[in-house]
Amino acid sequence: MQVKSLFPAQTQPLEQSLQSCPVLSILRLPAPTDLGKAAESLHAGGIRVLEITLPTPGCLEAVSALRQRYPGGELRIGVGTVLSQEEASRAIGAGAEFLVTPVLDEATVQESIRHGIPILPGVFTPTEAWRAWTMGAPIVKLFPADSLSSS
């Protein structure tokens, strides 16, 4: 059964990129000078969706630079570890094509939706997943996944 996206116009480019390469790489590096090189290497290796975590030094500047380097959407650039509406606004202003959060924060989800930017909020329980979906988040991030057992 195929499920239609709640916001196909918003998420279509992200979903298409994930279908062609179902990996979302996360960059969390100690120095901003490494971000461009790391992104180029990941792209050369076939990665099409890249999240740069907001605590990474130079994150927003790197997002802007990478959006200019890959203007045709061949590399989708997002910002992760977004914790507030203000951080969401700054990431969107820098050119983030999607946002990822470790928690479910309604104001952050609404800020993303208001700007037409897909958001992947962190959820852990079925209730949180349902809340995210009803808020308008088309995709969720199971977090922290490492605390779940395989049984």
mmCIF file of C-alpha atoms in Angstrom:
data_model
loop_
_atom_site.group_PDB
_atom_site.id
_atom_site.type_symbol
_atom_site.label_atom_id
_atom_site.label_comp_id
_atom_site.label_asym_id
_atom_site.label_seq_id
_atom_site.Cartn_x
_atom_site.Cartn_y
_atom_site.Cartn_z
ATOM 1 C CA MET A 1 0.000 0.000 0.000
ATOM 2 C CA GLN A 2 1.423 3.353 -0.980
ATOM 3 C CA VAL A 3 0.854 6.246 1.389
ATOM 4 C CA LYS A 4 0.497 9.737 -0.037
ATOM 5 C CA SER A 5 2.424 12.534 1.577
ATOM 6 C CA LEU A 6 0.458 15.137 3.492
ATOM 7 C CA PHE A 7 2.461 17.851 1.781
ATOM 8 C CA PRO A 8 3.523 16.520 -1.620
ATOM 9 C CA ALA A 9 4.666 19.898 -2.930
ATOM 10 C CA GLN A 10 6.901 20.364 0.112
ATOM 11 C CA THR A 11 8.360 16.910 0.440
ATOM 12 C CA GLN A 12 8.477 15.662 -3.135
ATOM 13 C CA PRO A 13 12.096 16.693 -3.802
ATOM 14 C CA LEU A 14 13.259 15.242 -0.464
ATOM 15 C CA GLU A 15 11.284 12.031 -0.938
ATOM 16 C CA GLN A 16 12.576 11.616 -4.503
ATOM 17 C CA SER A 17 16.156 12.077 -3.328
ATOM 18 C CA LEU A 18 15.656 9.509 -0.560
ATOM 19 C CA GLN A 19 14.110 7.054 -3.014
ATOM 20 C CA SER A 20 17.086 7.301 -5.355
ATOM 21 C CA CYS A 21 19.526 6.917 -2.429
ATOM 22 C CA PRO A 22 17.751 5.876 0.807
ATOM 23 C CA VAL A 23 20.498 7.223 3.059
ATOM 24 C CA LEU A 24 20.472 10.488 4.971
ATOM 25 C CA SER A 25 24.074 11.261 5.947
ATOM 26 C CA ILE A 26 24.726 13.357 9.041
ATOM 27 C CA LEU A 27 27.723 15.668 9.300
ATOM 28 C CA ARG A 28 28.905 16.640 12.763
ATOM 29 C CA LEU A 29 32.482 17.855 12.481
ATOM 30 C CA PRO A 30 34.816 19.795 14.797
ATOM 31 C CA ALA A 31 35.983 22.339 12.205
ATOM 32 C CA PRO A 32 33.987 24.325 9.630
ATOM 33 C CA THR A 33 36.681 23.995 6.965
ATOM 34 C CA ASP A 34 36.013 20.261 6.754
ATOM 35 C CA LEU A 35 32.306 20.597 5.909
ATOM 36 C CA GLY A 36 32.675 21.435 2.215
ATOM 37 C CA LYS A 37 35.219 18.679 1.630
ATOM 38 C CA ALA A 38 33.130 16.128 3.511
ATOM 39 C CA ALA A 39 29.989 17.086 1.573
ATOM 40 C CA GLU A 40 31.829 16.810 -1.746
ATOM 41 C CA SER A 41 33.140 13.360 -0.815
ATOM 42 C CA LEU A 42 29.709 12.145 0.261
ATOM 43 C CA HIS A 43 28.137 13.478 -2.937
ATOM 44 C CA ALA A 44 30.842 11.828 -5.054
ATOM 45 C CA GLY A 45 30.050 8.574 -3.235
ATOM 46 C CA GLY A 46 26.374 8.759 -4.208
ATOM 47 C CA ILE A 47 24.813 10.475 -1.194
ATOM 48 C CA ARG A 48 21.933 12.762 -2.185
ATOM 49 C CA VAL A 49 20.574 13.906 1.206
ATOM 50 C CA LEU A 50 22.840 15.550 3.762
ATOM 51 C CA GLU A 51 22.085 16.845 7.254
ATOM 52 C CA ILE A 52 24.561 19.192 8.924
ATOM 53 C CA THR A 53 23.978 19.463 12.659
ATOM 54 C CA LEU A 54 23.425 22.967 13.969
ATOM 55 C CA PRO A 55 26.032 22.665 16.774
ATOM 56 C CA THR A 56 28.712 22.043 14.120
ATOM 57 C CA PRO A 57 30.907 25.153 13.816
ATOM 58 C CA GLY A 58 30.051 27.017 10.612
ATOM 59 C CA CYS A 59 26.896 24.975 9.980
ATOM 60 C CA LEU A 60 24.711 27.753 8.571
ATOM 61 C CA GLU A 61 27.490 29.234 6.465
ATOM 62 C CA ALA A 62 28.195 25.771 5.047
ATOM 63 C CA VAL A 63 24.513 25.269 4.230
ATOM 64 C CA SER A 64 24.469 28.535 2.261
ATOM 65 C CA ALA A 65 27.707 27.682 0.439
ATOM 66 C CA LEU A 66 26.608 24.130 -0.389
ATOM 67 C CA ARG A 67 23.236 25.332 -1.693
ATOM 68 C CA GLN A 68 25.164 27.574 -4.113
ATOM 69 C CA ARG A 69 27.501 24.735 -5.077
ATOM 70 C CA TYR A 70 24.597 22.321 -5.705
ATOM 71 C CA PRO A 71 21.801 24.599 -6.975
ATOM 72 C CA GLY A 72 19.999 21.967 -9.022
ATOM 73 C CA GLY A 73 19.021 19.849 -6.048
ATOM 74 C CA GLU A 74 21.443 17.016 -6.782
ATOM 75 C CA LEU A 75 22.397 17.251 -3.091
ATOM 76 C CA ARG A 76 19.622 18.081 -0.622
ATOM 77 C CA ILE A 77 21.028 20.065 2.288
ATOM 78 C CA GLY A 78 19.276 20.134 5.657
ATOM 79 C CA VAL A 79 20.003 21.229 9.198
ATOM 80 C CA GLY A 80 19.743 18.884 12.171
ATOM 81 C CA THR A 81 19.641 19.173 15.947
ATOM 82 C CA VAL A 82 17.200 22.067 15.601
ATOM 83 C CA LEU A 83 15.733 22.687 19.061
ATOM 84 C CA SER A 84 13.594 25.817 18.763
ATOM 85 C CA GLN A 85 11.493 27.976 16.483
ATOM 86 C CA GLU A 86 14.297 30.562 16.404
ATOM 87 C CA GLU A 87 16.856 27.953 15.329
ATOM 88 C CA ALA A 88 14.435 26.704 12.669
ATOM 89 C CA SER A 89 14.052 30.236 11.334
ATOM 90 C CA ARG A 90 17.832 30.741 11.190
ATOM 91 C CA ALA A 91 18.358 27.414 9.418
ATOM 92 C CA ILE A 92 15.633 28.177 6.885
ATOM 93 C CA GLY A 93 17.131 31.631 6.329
ATOM 94 C CA ALA A 94 20.484 30.002 5.568
ATOM 95 C CA GLY A 95 18.851 27.850 2.889
ATOM 96 C CA ALA A 96 18.075 24.560 4.634
ATOM 97 C CA GLU A 97 15.892 22.362 2.429
ATOM 98 C CA PHE A 98 14.685 20.327 5.411
ATOM 99 C CA LEU A 99 15.029 20.314 9.202
ATOM 100 C CA VAL A 100 15.653 17.485 11.655
ATOM 101 C CA THR A 101 14.979 17.716 15.385
ATOM 102 C CA PRO A 102 15.809 15.332 18.236
ATOM 103 C CA VAL A 103 12.520 16.216 19.970
ATOM 104 C CA LEU A 104 8.947 17.031 19.031
ATOM 105 C CA ASP A 105 8.413 20.767 19.512
ATOM 106 C CA GLU A 106 5.190 22.185 18.098
ATOM 107 C CA ALA A 107 6.529 25.711 17.509
ATOM 108 C CA THR A 108 9.493 24.316 15.555
ATOM 109 C CA VAL A 109 7.248 22.096 13.436
ATOM 110 C CA GLN A 110 4.894 25.000 12.719
ATOM 111 C CA GLU A 111 7.778 27.318 11.756
ATOM 112 C CA SER A 112 9.007 24.763 9.248
ATOM 113 C CA ILE A 113 5.547 24.201 7.792
ATOM 114 C CA ARG A 114 4.909 27.957 7.602
ATOM 115 C CA HIS A 115 7.941 28.259 5.322
ATOM 116 C CA GLY A 116 7.100 25.148 3.280
ATOM 117 C CA ILE A 117 10.178 23.279 4.521
ATOM 118 C CA PRO A 118 9.887 19.561 5.369
ATOM 119 C CA ILE A 119 10.683 18.687 8.979
ATOM 120 C CA LEU A 120 11.656 15.349 10.480
ATOM 121 C CA PRO A 121 10.954 15.703 14.203
ATOM 122 C CA GLY A 122 12.421 13.238 16.661
ATOM 123 C CA VAL A 123 9.854 10.920 18.206
ATOM 124 C CA PHE A 124 10.159 7.884 20.460
ATOM 125 C CA THR A 125 6.638 6.700 21.203
ATOM 126 C CA PRO A 126 3.615 5.992 19.026
ATOM 127 C CA THR A 127 1.892 8.938 20.702
ATOM 128 C CA GLU A 128 4.711 11.296 19.722
ATOM 129 C CA ALA A 129 4.660 9.943 16.159
ATOM 130 C CA TRP A 130 0.910 10.532 15.980
ATOM 131 C CA ARG A 131 1.280 14.063 17.399
ATOM 132 C CA ALA A 132 3.996 14.848 14.837
ATOM 133 C CA TRP A 133 1.801 13.600 12.007
ATOM 134 C CA THR A 134 -1.221 15.602 13.197
ATOM 135 C CA MET A 135 0.984 18.711 13.470
ATOM 136 C CA GLY A 136 1.877 18.276 9.814
ATOM 137 C CA ALA A 137 5.277 16.573 9.897
ATOM 138 C CA PRO A 138 5.326 14.245 6.866
ATOM 139 C CA ILE A 139 8.335 12.196 8.045
ATOM 140 C CA VAL A 140 9.576 11.420 11.574
ATOM 141 C CA LYS A 141 12.931 10.461 13.036
ATOM 142 C CA LEU A 142 12.914 7.617 15.560
ATOM 143 C CA PHE A 143 15.179 8.974 18.289
ATOM 144 C CA PRO A 144 17.062 7.726 20.176
ATOM 145 C CA ALA A 145 16.877 4.526 18.172
ATOM 146 C CA ASP A 146 19.830 2.912 19.924
ATOM 147 C CA SER A 147 17.798 2.534 23.125
ATOM 148 C CA LEU A 148 15.275 0.269 21.388
ATOM 149 C CA SER A 149 15.885 -3.448 21.524
ATOM 150 C CA SER A 150 15.543 -5.707 18.533
ATOM 151 C CA SER A 151 13.047 -7.959 20.307
#
